[in-house]
mmCIF file of C-alpha atoms in Angstrom:
data_model
loop_
_atom_site.group_PDB
_atom_site.id
_atom_site.type_symbol
_atom_site.label_atom_id
_atom_site.label_comp_id
_atom_site.label_asym_id
_atom_site.label_seq_id
_atom_site.Cartn_x
_atom_site.Cartn_y
_atom_site.Cartn_z
ATOM 1 C CA MET A 1 -28.123 -117.537 78.985
ATOM 2 C CA GLY A 2 -25.928 -114.917 77.345
ATOM 3 C CA ALA A 3 -23.615 -112.508 79.102
ATOM 4 C CA PRO A 4 -25.358 -109.690 81.003
ATOM 5 C CA LEU A 5 -25.675 -106.409 79.140
ATOM 6 C CA VAL A 6 -23.079 -103.725 79.829
ATOM 7 C CA THR A 7 -24.829 -100.826 81.527
ATOM 8 C CA VAL A 8 -23.931 -97.420 80.091
ATOM 9 C CA LEU A 9 -24.895 -93.937 81.281
ATOM 10 C CA VAL A 10 -24.789 -91.340 78.514
ATOM 11 C CA ILE A 11 -24.632 -87.696 79.586
ATOM 12 C CA GLY A 12 -25.435 -85.352 76.715
ATOM 13 C CA GLY A 13 -27.172 -88.169 74.880
ATOM 14 C CA THR A 14 -29.870 -86.026 73.261
ATOM 15 C CA GLY A 15 -27.343 -83.661 71.687
ATOM 16 C CA ALA A 16 -25.847 -83.741 68.195
ATOM 17 C CA GLN A 17 -22.896 -85.846 69.344
ATOM 18 C CA GLY A 18 -24.649 -88.010 71.909
ATOM 19 C CA GLN A 19 -27.477 -89.279 69.694
ATOM 20 C CA PRO A 20 -25.282 -91.264 67.265
ATOM 21 C CA VAL A 21 -23.413 -92.762 70.233
ATOM 22 C CA VAL A 22 -26.660 -93.977 71.820
ATOM 23 C CA LYS A 23 -27.915 -95.317 68.491
ATOM 24 C CA GLU A 24 -24.715 -97.287 67.860
ATOM 25 C CA LEU A 25 -24.771 -98.835 71.328
ATOM 26 C CA SER A 26 -28.460 -99.678 71.058
ATOM 27 C CA ALA A 27 -28.033 -101.325 67.652
ATOM 28 C CA ASP A 28 -25.271 -103.561 68.995
ATOM 29 C CA GLY A 29 -27.551 -105.366 71.449
ATOM 30 C CA ARG A 30 -24.890 -105.895 74.134
ATOM 31 C CA TYR A 31 -25.463 -102.597 75.913
ATOM 32 C CA LYS A 32 -28.186 -101.301 78.188
ATOM 33 C CA ILE A 33 -28.192 -97.522 77.897
ATOM 34 C CA THR A 34 -29.531 -94.872 80.246
ATOM 35 C CA VAL A 35 -29.677 -91.328 78.879
ATOM 36 C CA LEU A 36 -29.691 -88.564 81.483
ATOM 37 C CA THR A 37 -31.553 -85.518 80.179
ATOM 38 C CA ARG A 38 -33.429 -82.493 81.499
ATOM 39 C CA SER A 39 -36.599 -83.332 79.596
ATOM 40 C CA ALA A 40 -37.839 -86.822 78.888
ATOM 41 C CA GLN A 41 -40.520 -85.276 76.665
ATOM 42 C CA SER A 42 -38.194 -83.584 74.197
ATOM 43 C CA GLU A 43 -38.239 -84.843 70.631
ATOM 44 C CA PRO A 44 -34.678 -86.281 70.749
ATOM 45 C CA ALA A 45 -35.386 -87.997 74.092
ATOM 46 C CA GLN A 46 -38.580 -89.553 72.741
ATOM 47 C CA GLU A 47 -36.756 -90.776 69.636
ATOM 48 C CA LEU A 48 -34.035 -92.398 71.718
ATOM 49 C CA ALA A 49 -36.597 -93.908 74.121
ATOM 50 C CA SER A 50 -38.069 -95.853 71.204
ATOM 51 C CA LEU A 51 -34.779 -97.681 70.625
ATOM 52 C CA PRO A 52 -34.029 -101.143 72.085
ATOM 53 C CA ASN A 53 -32.332 -101.186 75.495
ATOM 54 C CA VAL A 54 -32.555 -97.398 75.950
ATOM 55 C CA THR A 55 -34.050 -95.786 79.052
ATOM 56 C CA ILE A 56 -34.508 -92.043 79.533
ATOM 57 C CA LEU A 57 -33.716 -90.699 82.992
ATOM 58 C CA GLU A 58 -35.057 -87.206 83.567
ATOM 59 C CA GLY A 59 -32.838 -85.066 85.781
ATOM 60 C CA GLU A 60 -30.368 -82.223 86.010
ATOM 61 C CA THR A 61 -26.898 -83.181 84.800
ATOM 62 C CA PHE A 62 -25.167 -80.585 86.929
ATOM 63 C CA ASP A 63 -26.468 -81.795 90.269
ATOM 64 C CA GLU A 64 -24.424 -84.099 92.509
ATOM 65 C CA GLN A 65 -27.329 -86.015 94.018
ATOM 66 C CA THR A 66 -28.790 -86.692 90.585
ATOM 67 C CA LEU A 67 -25.420 -87.881 89.314
ATOM 68 C CA MET A 68 -24.840 -90.163 92.291
ATOM 69 C CA LYS A 69 -28.195 -91.846 91.704
ATOM 70 C CA ALA A 70 -27.658 -92.026 87.940
ATOM 71 C CA PHE A 71 -24.291 -93.774 88.271
ATOM 72 C CA LYS A 72 -25.563 -96.567 90.543
ATOM 73 C CA GLY A 73 -25.117 -99.914 88.821
ATOM 74 C CA ILE A 74 -23.407 -98.373 85.805
ATOM 75 C CA ASP A 75 -20.477 -100.133 84.107
ATOM 76 C CA ALA A 76 -19.403 -97.430 81.648
ATOM 77 C CA THR A 77 -20.238 -93.879 80.700
ATOM 78 C CA PHE A 78 -19.984 -91.432 77.810
ATOM 79 C CA VAL A 79 -19.916 -87.826 79.009
ATOM 80 C CA ASN A 80 -20.453 -84.824 76.738
ATOM 81 C CA THR A 81 -21.115 -81.643 78.698
ATOM 82 C CA ASN A 82 -22.485 -78.527 77.009
ATOM 83 C CA GLY A 83 -20.101 -75.603 77.346
ATOM 84 C CA PHE A 84 -22.461 -73.403 75.339
ATOM 85 C CA ALA A 85 -25.003 -73.844 78.136
ATOM 86 C CA ILE A 86 -22.820 -73.381 81.218
ATOM 87 C CA GLY A 87 -19.636 -71.657 80.064
ATOM 88 C CA GLU A 88 -16.011 -72.717 80.282
ATOM 89 C CA LYS A 89 -15.511 -72.351 84.044
ATOM 90 C CA ALA A 90 -18.486 -74.532 84.958
ATOM 91 C CA GLU A 91 -17.637 -77.076 82.267
ATOM 92 C CA VAL A 92 -14.169 -77.567 83.748
ATOM 93 C CA TYR A 93 -15.625 -78.003 87.240
ATOM 94 C CA TRP A 94 -18.390 -80.382 86.219
ATOM 95 C CA GLY A 95 -16.218 -82.406 83.867
ATOM 96 C CA ILE A 96 -13.858 -83.156 86.743
ATOM 97 C CA ARG A 97 -16.641 -83.627 89.282
ATOM 98 C CA ILE A 98 -18.557 -86.049 87.049
ATOM 99 C CA TYR A 99 -15.352 -88.078 86.689
ATOM 100 C CA GLU A 100 -14.933 -88.157 90.477
ATOM 101 C CA ILE A 101 -18.535 -89.238 91.078
ATOM 102 C CA ALA A 102 -18.273 -91.959 88.440
ATOM 103 C CA TYR A 103 -14.986 -93.160 89.967
ATOM 104 C CA GLY A 104 -16.532 -93.315 93.442
ATOM 105 C CA ALA A 105 -19.589 -95.162 92.121
ATOM 106 C CA GLY A 106 -17.448 -97.992 90.760
ATOM 107 C CA VAL A 107 -17.824 -97.231 87.059
ATOM 108 C CA LYS A 108 -15.326 -99.291 85.078
ATOM 109 C CA HIS A 109 -14.878 -97.121 81.974
ATOM 110 C CA PHE A 110 -15.207 -93.347 81.563
ATOM 111 C CA ILE A 111 -15.259 -91.804 78.066
ATOM 112 C CA TRP A 112 -14.909 -88.024 77.849
ATOM 113 C CA ALA A 113 -16.077 -86.190 74.720
ATOM 114 C CA SER A 114 -13.455 -83.535 74.091
ATOM 115 C CA LEU A 115 -12.309 -80.938 71.565
ATOM 116 C CA ALA A 116 -8.988 -79.418 70.589
ATOM 117 C CA TYR A 117 -7.355 -77.472 73.439
ATOM 118 C CA SER A 118 -7.047 -74.296 71.414
ATOM 119 C CA SER A 119 -4.967 -72.023 73.641
ATOM 120 C CA LYS A 120 -2.627 -74.842 74.698
ATOM 121 C CA LEU A 121 -1.849 -75.703 71.075
ATOM 122 C CA ALA A 122 -0.827 -72.053 70.644
ATOM 123 C CA HIS A 123 1.299 -72.060 73.839
ATOM 124 C CA PHE A 124 -1.482 -70.195 75.681
ATOM 125 C CA ASN A 125 -1.507 -67.250 73.329
ATOM 126 C CA PRO A 126 -4.646 -65.394 74.508
ATOM 127 C CA ASP A 127 -5.718 -64.850 70.895
ATOM 128 C CA PHE A 128 -6.443 -68.607 70.771
ATOM 129 C CA HIS A 129 -8.479 -68.862 73.972
ATOM 130 C CA CYS A 130 -11.767 -70.410 72.842
ATOM 131 C CA GLY A 131 -13.985 -71.280 75.796
ATOM 132 C CA HIS A 132 -16.043 -74.041 74.228
ATOM 133 C CA LEU A 133 -12.833 -75.787 73.135
ATOM 134 C CA ASP A 134 -10.638 -75.045 76.138
ATOM 135 C CA GLY A 135 -13.124 -76.130 78.813
ATOM 136 C CA LYS A 136 -13.153 -79.657 77.406
ATOM 137 C CA GLY A 137 -9.407 -79.515 76.770
ATOM 138 C CA LYS A 138 -8.645 -78.685 80.398
ATOM 139 C CA VAL A 139 -10.721 -81.644 81.577
ATOM 140 C CA THR A 140 -8.815 -83.825 79.108
ATOM 141 C CA ASP A 141 -5.553 -82.661 80.682
ATOM 142 C CA TYR A 142 -6.939 -83.586 84.093
ATOM 143 C CA LEU A 143 -7.921 -87.064 82.884
ATOM 144 C CA THR A 144 -4.491 -87.772 81.453
ATOM 145 C CA SER A 145 -3.047 -87.410 84.955
ATOM 146 C CA GLN A 146 -5.432 -89.992 86.436
ATOM 147 C CA PRO A 147 -4.787 -93.722 87.029
ATOM 148 C CA THR A 148 -6.112 -96.259 84.557
ATOM 149 C CA ASP A 149 -6.437 -99.271 86.857
ATOM 150 C CA HIS A 150 -9.452 -98.531 89.076
ATOM 151 C CA MET A 151 -11.484 -96.927 86.279
ATOM 152 C CA ALA A 152 -10.363 -96.960 82.664
ATOM 153 C CA TRP A 153 -10.615 -93.583 80.944
ATOM 154 C CA SER A 154 -10.664 -92.661 77.271
ATOM 155 C CA VAL A 155 -10.938 -89.354 75.433
ATOM 156 C CA LEU A 156 -12.804 -89.042 72.137
ATOM 157 C CA LEU A 157 -11.536 -85.765 70.702
ATOM 158 C CA SER A 158 -13.797 -84.604 67.894
ATOM 159 C CA ALA A 159 -13.781 -81.715 65.418
ATOM 160 C CA PRO A 160 -16.373 -79.388 63.896
ATOM 161 C CA TYR A 161 -19.155 -81.510 62.453
ATOM 162 C CA VAL A 162 -19.415 -82.135 58.709
ATOM 163 C CA ASP A 163 -23.157 -82.177 59.313
ATOM 164 C CA THR A 164 -23.154 -78.454 60.157
ATOM 165 C CA LEU A 165 -22.565 -77.771 56.459
ATOM 166 C CA SER A 166 -26.367 -77.856 56.541
ATOM 167 C CA GLN A 167 -26.459 -75.287 59.325
ATOM 168 C CA LEU A 168 -23.749 -73.057 60.776
ATOM 169 C CA LEU A 169 -21.322 -73.697 57.917
ATOM 170 C CA ARG A 170 -23.779 -73.959 55.045
ATOM 171 C CA PRO A 171 -23.312 -72.032 51.782
ATOM 172 C CA LYS A 172 -25.490 -69.065 50.940
ATOM 173 C CA PRO A 173 -26.542 -67.539 47.611
ATOM 174 C CA ASP A 174 -24.430 -64.654 46.379
ATOM 175 C CA PRO A 175 -26.491 -61.435 46.695
ATOM 176 C CA ASN A 176 -25.563 -60.433 43.139
ATOM 177 C CA ASP A 177 -26.020 -63.873 41.610
ATOM 178 C CA PRO A 178 -28.496 -66.136 43.435
ATOM 179 C CA SER A 179 -27.399 -69.100 41.310
ATOM 180 C CA LEU A 180 -23.906 -68.914 42.846
ATOM 181 C CA MET A 181 -23.496 -70.573 46.250
ATOM 182 C CA VAL A 182 -20.828 -69.088 48.508
ATOM 183 C CA PHE A 183 -18.939 -70.853 51.298
ATOM 184 C CA SER A 184 -17.532 -68.103 53.542
ATOM 185 C CA ALA A 185 -15.047 -68.503 56.372
ATOM 186 C CA PRO A 186 -12.113 -66.594 57.913
ATOM 187 C CA LEU A 187 -9.861 -69.536 57.099
ATOM 188 C CA GLY A 188 -7.493 -68.485 54.327
ATOM 189 C CA ASN A 189 -6.143 -71.497 52.426
ATOM 190 C CA THR A 190 -5.708 -73.726 55.477
ATOM 191 C CA ALA A 191 -7.298 -77.182 55.614
ATOM 192 C CA MET A 192 -9.344 -77.806 58.761
ATOM 193 C CA PRO A 193 -10.704 -81.071 60.205
ATOM 194 C CA LEU A 194 -14.376 -81.985 59.993
ATOM 195 C CA ILE A 195 -16.005 -85.117 61.459
ATOM 196 C CA GLU A 196 -19.160 -86.874 60.280
ATOM 197 C CA LEU A 197 -21.472 -87.536 63.219
ATOM 198 C CA GLY A 198 -22.417 -91.081 62.252
ATOM 199 C CA ASP A 199 -18.781 -92.131 62.284
ATOM 200 C CA LEU A 200 -18.280 -90.302 65.576
ATOM 201 C CA GLY A 201 -20.820 -92.686 67.105
ATOM 202 C CA LYS A 202 -18.921 -95.655 65.665
ATOM 203 C CA TYR A 203 -15.601 -94.459 67.138
ATOM 204 C CA ALA A 204 -17.248 -94.123 70.560
ATOM 205 C CA LYS A 205 -18.668 -97.638 70.309
ATOM 206 C CA TRP A 206 -15.198 -98.945 69.355
ATOM 207 C CA MET A 207 -13.900 -97.448 72.611
ATOM 208 C CA PHE A 208 -16.625 -99.247 74.587
ATOM 209 C CA ASP A 209 -15.925 -102.494 72.725
ATOM 210 C CA HIS A 210 -12.125 -102.347 73.158
ATOM 211 C CA VAL A 211 -11.557 -101.115 76.697
ATOM 212 C CA LYS A 212 -8.056 -102.534 77.015
ATOM 213 C CA ARG A 213 -6.831 -100.673 73.972
ATOM 214 C CA SER A 214 -8.786 -97.465 74.492
ATOM 215 C CA ASN A 215 -7.824 -97.209 78.173
ATOM 216 C CA GLY A 216 -5.650 -94.120 78.566
ATOM 217 C CA MET A 217 -6.116 -93.197 74.897
ATOM 218 C CA THR A 218 -6.929 -89.805 73.420
ATOM 219 C CA LEU A 219 -8.356 -90.576 69.989
ATOM 220 C CA LYS A 220 -8.490 -87.504 67.732
ATOM 221 C CA ILE A 221 -11.061 -88.141 65.036
ATOM 222 C CA SER A 222 -11.858 -86.457 61.741
ATOM 223 C CA THR A 223 -13.315 -87.308 58.350
ATOM 224 C CA GLU A 224 -10.634 -85.270 56.585
ATOM 225 C CA HIS A 225 -8.760 -81.990 56.691
ATOM 226 C CA ILE A 226 -10.287 -79.935 53.895
ATOM 227 C CA ARG A 227 -9.623 -76.502 52.403
ATOM 228 C CA TRP A 228 -12.750 -74.451 51.874
ATOM 229 C CA ALA A 229 -11.856 -73.906 48.208
ATOM 230 C CA ASP A 230 -11.872 -77.704 47.778
ATOM 231 C CA LEU A 231 -15.129 -77.875 49.712
ATOM 232 C CA ALA A 232 -16.738 -75.537 47.159
ATOM 233 C CA LYS A 233 -15.354 -77.640 44.272
ATOM 234 C CA ASP A 234 -16.689 -80.838 45.843
ATOM 235 C CA TYR A 235 -20.085 -79.216 46.308
ATOM 236 C CA THR A 236 -20.221 -78.255 42.625
ATOM 237 C CA ALA A 237 -19.098 -81.730 41.543
ATOM 238 C CA VAL A 238 -21.804 -83.415 43.630
ATOM 239 C CA THR A 239 -24.728 -81.022 43.150
ATOM 240 C CA GLY A 240 -23.969 -79.390 39.793
ATOM 241 C CA ARG A 241 -24.525 -75.978 41.378
ATOM 242 C CA LYS A 242 -21.985 -73.208 40.925
ATOM 243 C CA SER A 243 -20.102 -72.436 44.118
ATOM 244 C CA ILE A 244 -17.019 -70.602 45.323
ATOM 245 C CA TYR A 245 -15.115 -70.106 48.544
ATOM 246 C CA ARG A 246 -14.878 -66.548 49.807
ATOM 247 C CA ASP A 247 -12.175 -65.931 52.395
ATOM 248 C CA VAL A 248 -13.336 -63.216 54.818
ATOM 249 C CA THR A 249 -11.844 -61.351 57.736
ATOM 250 C CA LEU A 250 -13.145 -61.966 61.233
ATOM 251 C CA ASP A 251 -14.853 -58.570 61.166
ATOM 252 C CA GLU A 252 -16.578 -59.484 57.906
ATOM 253 C CA TYR A 253 -17.559 -62.845 59.327
ATOM 254 C CA PHE A 254 -19.322 -61.319 62.326
ATOM 255 C CA ALA A 255 -20.826 -58.505 60.250
ATOM 256 C CA SER A 256 -22.369 -61.084 57.899
ATOM 257 C CA GLY A 257 -24.893 -62.161 60.519
ATOM 258 C CA ALA A 258 -23.205 -65.383 61.603
ATOM 259 C CA PHE A 259 -24.429 -64.364 65.063
ATOM 260 C CA PRO A 260 -27.172 -61.788 65.646
ATOM 261 C CA ASP A 261 -25.348 -60.230 68.592
ATOM 262 C CA PRO A 262 -21.631 -61.099 68.659
ATOM 263 C CA GLU A 263 -21.300 -59.345 72.029
ATOM 264 C CA LEU A 264 -23.754 -61.728 73.698
ATOM 265 C CA LYS A 265 -22.097 -63.945 76.299
ATOM 266 C CA VAL A 266 -21.713 -67.680 75.674
ATOM 267 C CA GLY A 267 -23.608 -69.551 78.403
ATOM 268 C CA HIS A 268 -27.350 -69.620 77.817
ATOM 269 C CA SER A 269 -28.168 -71.447 81.074
ATOM 270 C CA VAL A 270 -26.245 -69.172 83.443
ATOM 271 C CA THR A 271 -26.358 -65.530 84.428
ATOM 272 C CA HIS A 272 -24.106 -63.312 82.350
ATOM 273 C CA ASP A 273 -22.512 -61.393 85.229
ATOM 274 C CA ASP A 274 -19.703 -63.974 85.358
ATOM 275 C CA PRO A 275 -16.555 -62.186 84.084
ATOM 276 C CA THR A 276 -15.057 -65.472 82.830
ATOM 277 C CA LEU A 277 -17.759 -65.876 80.183
ATOM 278 C CA GLN A 278 -16.659 -64.966 76.676
ATOM 279 C CA THR A 279 -18.695 -63.190 74.051
ATOM 280 C CA TYR A 280 -19.516 -65.010 70.840
ATOM 281 C CA ARG A 281 -17.046 -62.694 69.099
ATOM 282 C CA GLU A 282 -14.242 -63.639 71.494
ATOM 283 C CA ASN A 283 -15.060 -67.340 71.467
ATOM 284 C CA PHE A 284 -15.417 -67.763 67.721
ATOM 285 C CA SER A 285 -12.534 -65.458 66.816
ATOM 286 C CA ALA A 286 -10.250 -67.857 68.699
ATOM 287 C CA PHE A 287 -12.071 -70.813 67.149
ATOM 288 C CA TRP A 288 -11.283 -69.671 63.610
ATOM 289 C CA ARG A 289 -7.748 -68.613 64.505
ATOM 290 C CA LEU A 290 -7.045 -72.179 65.624
ATOM 291 C CA TRP A 291 -8.131 -73.778 62.365
ATOM 292 C CA LYS A 292 -6.440 -71.098 60.254
ATOM 293 C CA SER A 293 -3.178 -71.654 62.165
ATOM 294 C CA GLY A 294 -2.961 -75.293 61.066
ATOM 295 C CA LEU A 295 -1.806 -76.280 64.571
ATOM 296 C CA ASP A 296 -4.373 -79.060 64.931
ATOM 297 C CA THR A 297 -3.307 -82.361 63.365
ATOM 298 C CA ARG A 298 -4.913 -85.815 63.180
ATOM 299 C CA ASP A 299 -3.575 -89.343 62.648
ATOM 300 C CA TYR A 300 -5.652 -90.718 59.774
ATOM 301 C CA LYS A 301 -3.700 -93.996 59.758
ATOM 302 C CA ILE A 302 -5.070 -95.031 63.147
ATOM 303 C CA MET A 303 -8.576 -93.942 62.127
ATOM 304 C CA ASP A 304 -8.367 -96.172 59.037
ATOM 305 C CA GLU A 305 -7.273 -99.062 61.273
ATOM 306 C CA ILE A 306 -10.021 -98.567 63.861
ATOM 307 C CA LEU A 307 -12.829 -97.844 61.402
ATOM 308 C CA PRO A 308 -11.916 -99.267 57.966
ATOM 309 C CA GLY A 309 -15.351 -98.439 56.575
ATOM 310 C CA ARG A 310 -15.309 -94.829 57.736
ATOM 311 C CA ILE A 311 -16.347 -91.961 55.493
ATOM 312 C CA ARG A 312 -13.005 -90.649 54.245
ATOM 313 C CA SER A 313 -13.930 -87.333 52.643
ATOM 314 C CA VAL A 314 -16.505 -84.586 52.787
ATOM 315 C CA LYS A 315 -17.311 -85.314 49.150
ATOM 316 C CA GLU A 316 -18.122 -88.944 50.038
ATOM 317 C CA TRP A 317 -20.399 -87.670 52.809
ATOM 318 C CA MET A 318 -22.148 -85.312 50.369
ATOM 319 C CA VAL A 319 -22.849 -88.188 47.984
ATOM 320 C CA LYS A 320 -23.948 -90.561 50.740
ATOM 321 C CA THR A 321 -26.381 -88.091 52.320
ATOM 322 C CA GLY A 322 -27.634 -86.415 49.130
ATOM 323 C CA TYR A 323 -26.287 -83.104 50.415
ATOM 324 C CA THR A 324 -27.651 -80.018 48.659
ATOM 325 C CA GLY A 325 -26.674 -77.244 51.052
ATOM 326 C CA GLU A 326 -30.261 -76.796 52.124
ATOM 327 C CA PRO A 327 -30.887 -75.908 55.784
ATOM 328 C CA GLY A 328 -30.885 -78.613 58.441
ATOM 329 C CA ARG A 329 -30.874 -78.857 62.213
ATOM 330 C CA VAL A 330 -27.813 -80.198 63.997
ATOM 331 C CA LEU A 331 -26.829 -78.013 66.960
ATOM 332 C CA LYS A 332 -30.426 -77.545 68.040
ATOM 333 C CA ASP A 333 -30.023 -76.938 71.764
ATOM 334 C CA TYR A 334 -27.978 -73.785 72.052
ATOM 335 C CA ILE A 335 -29.197 -72.253 68.792
ATOM 336 C CA ASP A 336 -32.850 -72.593 69.739
ATOM 337 C CA ARG A 337 -32.171 -71.099 73.157
ATOM 338 C CA GLU A 338 -30.326 -68.120 71.725
ATOM 339 C CA ARG A 339 -33.067 -67.648 69.131
ATOM 340 C CA LYS A 340 -35.685 -67.430 71.866
ATOM 341 C CA LYS A 341 -33.645 -64.898 73.838
ATOM 342 C CA THR A 342 -32.547 -62.672 70.971
ATOM 343 C CA GLY A 343 -35.045 -63.136 68.180
ATOM 344 C CA TRP A 344 -32.186 -64.661 66.190
ATOM 345 C CA PRO A 345 -33.608 -66.745 63.331
ATOM 346 C CA LEU A 346 -32.450 -70.361 63.404
ATOM 347 C CA LEU A 347 -29.265 -70.681 61.346
ATOM 348 C CA GLY A 348 -30.387 -73.409 58.990
#
């Protein structure tokens, strides 16, 4: 008989980031995966349920009794909480609390899905306070103060998804020349990191496979840092369609319809009377300020070592996926919820 399968609980497994992680673990054959989700009947949950060694557990992520039951008999876990659903304050609380429950349940390896700690990188300049980045960043800071002997911990620190070039970041036809595709962002000439979701799943699996090395590690991943002007050139080279990059101000960005109501509070699953919740304008102004500042850096040498076959450029991703700039669906959860509440058409 072979070695018993490693039992893994994935929290956030039906989301854009969690799905490739579950798929990588399932394809390996050495892991038995449980995905905790609110609805076992959702399309992503049903797709994952069809994979080998994957079980869907229906329940509320942000409930202690549910979590205590879910972590019974679990060897390792990948945790990706949704700050767009619950807001920064609750994400900090639940990130820490989920760690504590996993620790008490005897889990051997805890992987936290994180993002750049925006305001900390800028020495807590309030102009850089981005809730959906900083909530995860604060939990990362908490983890780095924890022991690594009783339960190994690892942080997978991602970046904006390359895949959202088919959604939130996709090009749009110029109003005066529909044949010209325009990539718009308040980014200036700064290169920002983007990560391809398939490779994100592979990095997470590497952490599960190499616990001794990934224990206590914060691995910052990216496909490449790319300037938007180069993004437009790559798009033209791959598709043959004319395209340009148009640098815009933050006011122009929000006026362009990036969000139907920039004053709406981030946190679609909670009441909006919480004064700590940011508006989309506040959140995404800080988001773009971070990338424009150039403060976020990545070590591509270690990424090449860990994942030699990784996609190394956005252009390579475009070729591999047959990218055309046409609409797609990546960040389905929070966009669909906001669309239902505001009448906002799905971006993509």
